[in-house]
Structures are given as C-alpha cells and as structure tokens.
mmCIF file with all atom_site columns, C-alpha atoms in Angstrom:
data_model
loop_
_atom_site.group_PDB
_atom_site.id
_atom_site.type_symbol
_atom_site.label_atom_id
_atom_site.label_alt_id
_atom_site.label_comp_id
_atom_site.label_asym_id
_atom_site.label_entity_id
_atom_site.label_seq_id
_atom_site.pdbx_PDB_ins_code
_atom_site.Cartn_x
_atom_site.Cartn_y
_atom_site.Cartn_z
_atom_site.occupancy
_atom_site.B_iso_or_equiv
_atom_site.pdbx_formal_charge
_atom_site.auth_seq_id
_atom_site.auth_comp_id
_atom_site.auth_asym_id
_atom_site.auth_atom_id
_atom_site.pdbx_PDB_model_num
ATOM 1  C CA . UNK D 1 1  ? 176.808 -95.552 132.686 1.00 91.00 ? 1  UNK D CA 1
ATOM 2  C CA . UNK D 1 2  ? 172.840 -94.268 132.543 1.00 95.00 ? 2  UNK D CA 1
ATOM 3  C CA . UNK D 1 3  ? 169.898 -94.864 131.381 1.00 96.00 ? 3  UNK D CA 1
ATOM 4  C CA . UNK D 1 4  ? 168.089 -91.664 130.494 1.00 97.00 ? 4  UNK D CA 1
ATOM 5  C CA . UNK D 1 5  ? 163.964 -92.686 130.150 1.00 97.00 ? 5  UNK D CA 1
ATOM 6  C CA . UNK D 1 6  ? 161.644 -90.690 128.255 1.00 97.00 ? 6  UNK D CA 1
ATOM 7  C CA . UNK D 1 7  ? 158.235 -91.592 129.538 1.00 96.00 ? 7  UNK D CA 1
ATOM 8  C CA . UNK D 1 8  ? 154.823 -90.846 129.148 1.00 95.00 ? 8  UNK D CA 1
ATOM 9  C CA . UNK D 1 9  ? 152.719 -89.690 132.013 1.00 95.00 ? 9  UNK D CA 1
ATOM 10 C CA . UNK D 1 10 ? 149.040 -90.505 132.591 1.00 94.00 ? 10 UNK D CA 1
ATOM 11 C CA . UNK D 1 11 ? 148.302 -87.711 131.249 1.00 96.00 ? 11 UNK D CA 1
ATOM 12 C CA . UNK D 1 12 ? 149.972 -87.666 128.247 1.00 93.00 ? 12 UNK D CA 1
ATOM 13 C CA . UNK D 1 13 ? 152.965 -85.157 128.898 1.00 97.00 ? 13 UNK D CA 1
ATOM 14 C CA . UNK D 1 14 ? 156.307 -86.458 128.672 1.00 97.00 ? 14 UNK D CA 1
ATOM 15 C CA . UNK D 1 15 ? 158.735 -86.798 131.839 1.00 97.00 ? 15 UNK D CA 1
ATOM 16 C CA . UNK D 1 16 ? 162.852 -87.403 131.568 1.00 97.00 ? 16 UNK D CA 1
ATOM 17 C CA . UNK D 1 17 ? 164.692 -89.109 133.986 1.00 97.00 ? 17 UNK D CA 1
ATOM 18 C CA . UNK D 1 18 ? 167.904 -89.922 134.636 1.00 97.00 ? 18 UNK D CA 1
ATOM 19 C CA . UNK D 1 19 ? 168.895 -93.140 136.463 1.00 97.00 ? 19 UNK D CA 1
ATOM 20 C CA . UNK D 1 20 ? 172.563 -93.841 137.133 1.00 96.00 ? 20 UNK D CA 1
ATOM 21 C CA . UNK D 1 21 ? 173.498 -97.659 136.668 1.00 94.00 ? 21 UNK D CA 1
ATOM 22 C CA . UNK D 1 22 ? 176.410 -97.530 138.595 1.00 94.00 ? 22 UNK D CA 1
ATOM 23 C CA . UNK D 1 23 ? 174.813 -96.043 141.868 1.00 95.00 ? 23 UNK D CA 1
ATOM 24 C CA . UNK D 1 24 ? 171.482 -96.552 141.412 1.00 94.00 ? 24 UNK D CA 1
ATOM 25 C CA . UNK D 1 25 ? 170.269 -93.313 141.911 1.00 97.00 ? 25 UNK D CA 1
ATOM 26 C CA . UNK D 1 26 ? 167.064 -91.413 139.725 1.00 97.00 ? 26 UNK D CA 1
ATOM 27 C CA . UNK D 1 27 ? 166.780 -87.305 138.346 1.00 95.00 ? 27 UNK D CA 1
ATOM 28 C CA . UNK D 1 28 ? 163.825 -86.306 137.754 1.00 96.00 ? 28 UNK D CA 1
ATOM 29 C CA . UNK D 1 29 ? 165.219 -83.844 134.885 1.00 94.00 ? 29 UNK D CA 1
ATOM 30 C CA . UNK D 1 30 ? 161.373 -82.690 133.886 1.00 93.00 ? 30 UNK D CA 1
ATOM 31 C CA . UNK D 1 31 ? 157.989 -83.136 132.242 1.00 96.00 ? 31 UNK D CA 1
ATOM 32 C CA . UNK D 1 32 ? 157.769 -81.674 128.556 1.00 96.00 ? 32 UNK D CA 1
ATOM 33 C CA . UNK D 1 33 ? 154.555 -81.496 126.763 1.00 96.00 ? 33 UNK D CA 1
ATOM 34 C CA . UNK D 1 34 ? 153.258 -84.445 124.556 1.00 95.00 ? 34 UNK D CA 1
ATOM 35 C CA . UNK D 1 35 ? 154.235 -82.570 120.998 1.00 96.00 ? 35 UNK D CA 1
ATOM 36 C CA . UNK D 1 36 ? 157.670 -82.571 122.160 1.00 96.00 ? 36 UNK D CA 1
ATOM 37 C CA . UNK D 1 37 ? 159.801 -83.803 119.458 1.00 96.00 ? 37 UNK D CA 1
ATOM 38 C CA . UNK D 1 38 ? 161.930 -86.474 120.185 1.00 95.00 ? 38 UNK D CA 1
ATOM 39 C CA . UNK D 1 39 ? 164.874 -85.053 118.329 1.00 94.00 ? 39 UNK D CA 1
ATOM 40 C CA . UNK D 1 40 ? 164.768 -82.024 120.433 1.00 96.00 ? 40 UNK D CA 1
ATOM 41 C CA . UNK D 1 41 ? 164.948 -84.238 123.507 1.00 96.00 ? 41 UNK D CA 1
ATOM 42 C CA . UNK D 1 42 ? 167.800 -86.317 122.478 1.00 94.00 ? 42 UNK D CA 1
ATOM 43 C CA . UNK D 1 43 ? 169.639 -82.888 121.399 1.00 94.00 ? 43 UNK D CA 1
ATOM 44 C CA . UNK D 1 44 ? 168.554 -82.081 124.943 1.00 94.00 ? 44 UNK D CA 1
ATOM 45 C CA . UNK D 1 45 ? 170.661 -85.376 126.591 1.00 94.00 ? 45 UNK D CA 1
ATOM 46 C CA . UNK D 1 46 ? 173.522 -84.594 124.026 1.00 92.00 ? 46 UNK D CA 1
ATOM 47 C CA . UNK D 1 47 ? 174.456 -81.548 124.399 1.00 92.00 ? 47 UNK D CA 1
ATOM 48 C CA . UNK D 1 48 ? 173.163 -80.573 128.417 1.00 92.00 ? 48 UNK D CA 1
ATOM 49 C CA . UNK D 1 49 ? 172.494 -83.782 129.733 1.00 90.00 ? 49 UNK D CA 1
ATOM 50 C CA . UNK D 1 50 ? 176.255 -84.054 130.232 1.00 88.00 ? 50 UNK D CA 1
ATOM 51 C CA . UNK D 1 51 ? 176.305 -88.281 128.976 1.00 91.00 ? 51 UNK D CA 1
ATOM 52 C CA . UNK D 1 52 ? 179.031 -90.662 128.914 1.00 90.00 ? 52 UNK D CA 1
ATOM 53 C CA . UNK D 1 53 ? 179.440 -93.140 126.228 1.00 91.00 ? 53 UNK D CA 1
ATOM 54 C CA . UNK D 1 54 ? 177.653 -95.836 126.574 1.00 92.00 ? 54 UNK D CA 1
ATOM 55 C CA . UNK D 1 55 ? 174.776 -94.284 127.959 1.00 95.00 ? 55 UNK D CA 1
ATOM 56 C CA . UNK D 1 56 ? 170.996 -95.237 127.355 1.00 95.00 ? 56 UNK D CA 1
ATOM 57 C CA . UNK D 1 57 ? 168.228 -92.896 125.895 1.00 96.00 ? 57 UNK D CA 1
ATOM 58 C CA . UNK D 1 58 ? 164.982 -95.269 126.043 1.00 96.00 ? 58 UNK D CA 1
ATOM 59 C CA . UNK D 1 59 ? 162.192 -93.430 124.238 1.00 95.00 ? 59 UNK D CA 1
ATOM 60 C CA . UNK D 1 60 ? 158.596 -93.961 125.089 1.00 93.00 ? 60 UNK D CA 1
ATOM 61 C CA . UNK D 1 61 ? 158.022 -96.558 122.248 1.00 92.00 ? 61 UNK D CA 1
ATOM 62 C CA . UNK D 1 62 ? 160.795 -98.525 124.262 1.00 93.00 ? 62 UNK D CA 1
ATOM 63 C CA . UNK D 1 63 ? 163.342 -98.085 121.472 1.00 93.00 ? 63 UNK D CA 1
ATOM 64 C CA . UNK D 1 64 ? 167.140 -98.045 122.716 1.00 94.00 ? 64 UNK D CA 1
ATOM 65 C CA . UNK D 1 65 ? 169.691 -95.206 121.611 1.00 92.00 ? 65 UNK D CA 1
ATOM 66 C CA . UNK D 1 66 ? 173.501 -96.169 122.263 1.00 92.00 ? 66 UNK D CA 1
ATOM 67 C CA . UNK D 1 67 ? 175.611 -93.285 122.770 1.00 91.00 ? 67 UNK D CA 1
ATOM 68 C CA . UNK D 1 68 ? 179.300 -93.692 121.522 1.00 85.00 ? 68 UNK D CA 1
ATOM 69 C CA . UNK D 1 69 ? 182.004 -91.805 121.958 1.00 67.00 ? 69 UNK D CA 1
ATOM 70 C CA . UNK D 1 70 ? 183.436 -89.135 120.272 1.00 59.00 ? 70 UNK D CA 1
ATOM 71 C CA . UNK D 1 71 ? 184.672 -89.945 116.809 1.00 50.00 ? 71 UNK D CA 1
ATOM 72 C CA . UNK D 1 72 ? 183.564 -93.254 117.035 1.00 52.00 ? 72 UNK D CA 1
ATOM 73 C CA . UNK D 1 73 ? 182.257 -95.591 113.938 1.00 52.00 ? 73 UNK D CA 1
ATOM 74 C CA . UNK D 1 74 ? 179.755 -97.271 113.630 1.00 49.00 ? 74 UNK D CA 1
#
C-alpha cells in the first residue's frame, strides 16, 4: 500500500512522490510544471506508476483517490 502525493512547490511547479506505507520509504518520481493537468498525472500513476489496489493519489487540493482493483465495482 502507497500513498502517491501530488504537491505544490514554493514555486508553484508540481512535485510527485511516492511513499510506501508498508516500509516507509519516499520516491521522489519528479517536478511537473504548474499547468499540468491532473488527469494526465493520475494516467501517469495508472498506467507507469506500477500501483496496487488500494493505493493513495492525494492531489494538491488534499482530495483522496482510492485505487481498486481490476474489475472492481463501485
């Protein structure tokens, strides 16, 4: 299980990390620029980020994403 954070820098840019729940360790996966959709980011996680179900996107806004697994219902 992870939490995958979507922060805003000082700056403005955007920075993704990784932080694994289980052994506590953080990825610094990289800093995007501030017009960076969110979708795109998310698509990012889903499809390279290589997540488990039950995984955590937190966006900057602090809204929580709950990743299922495949062919689940909601």
């Amino acid at each position: 299980m992870a939490k995958w954070l979507i922060g805003r820098r000082e700056d403005g840019h955007l920075r993704l990390t990784h932080v694994n729940l289980q052994t506590g360790m953080t990825f610094h996966c990289g800093d995007l620029r501030a017009d960076t959709p969110l979708d795109l980011i998310v698509e990012w996680i889903v499809t390279k980020g290589a997540p488990n179900p039950g995984d955590w996107i937190v966006t900057p806004d602090q809204q929580v994403l709950l990743l299922g697994s495949a062919g689940a219902r909601a």
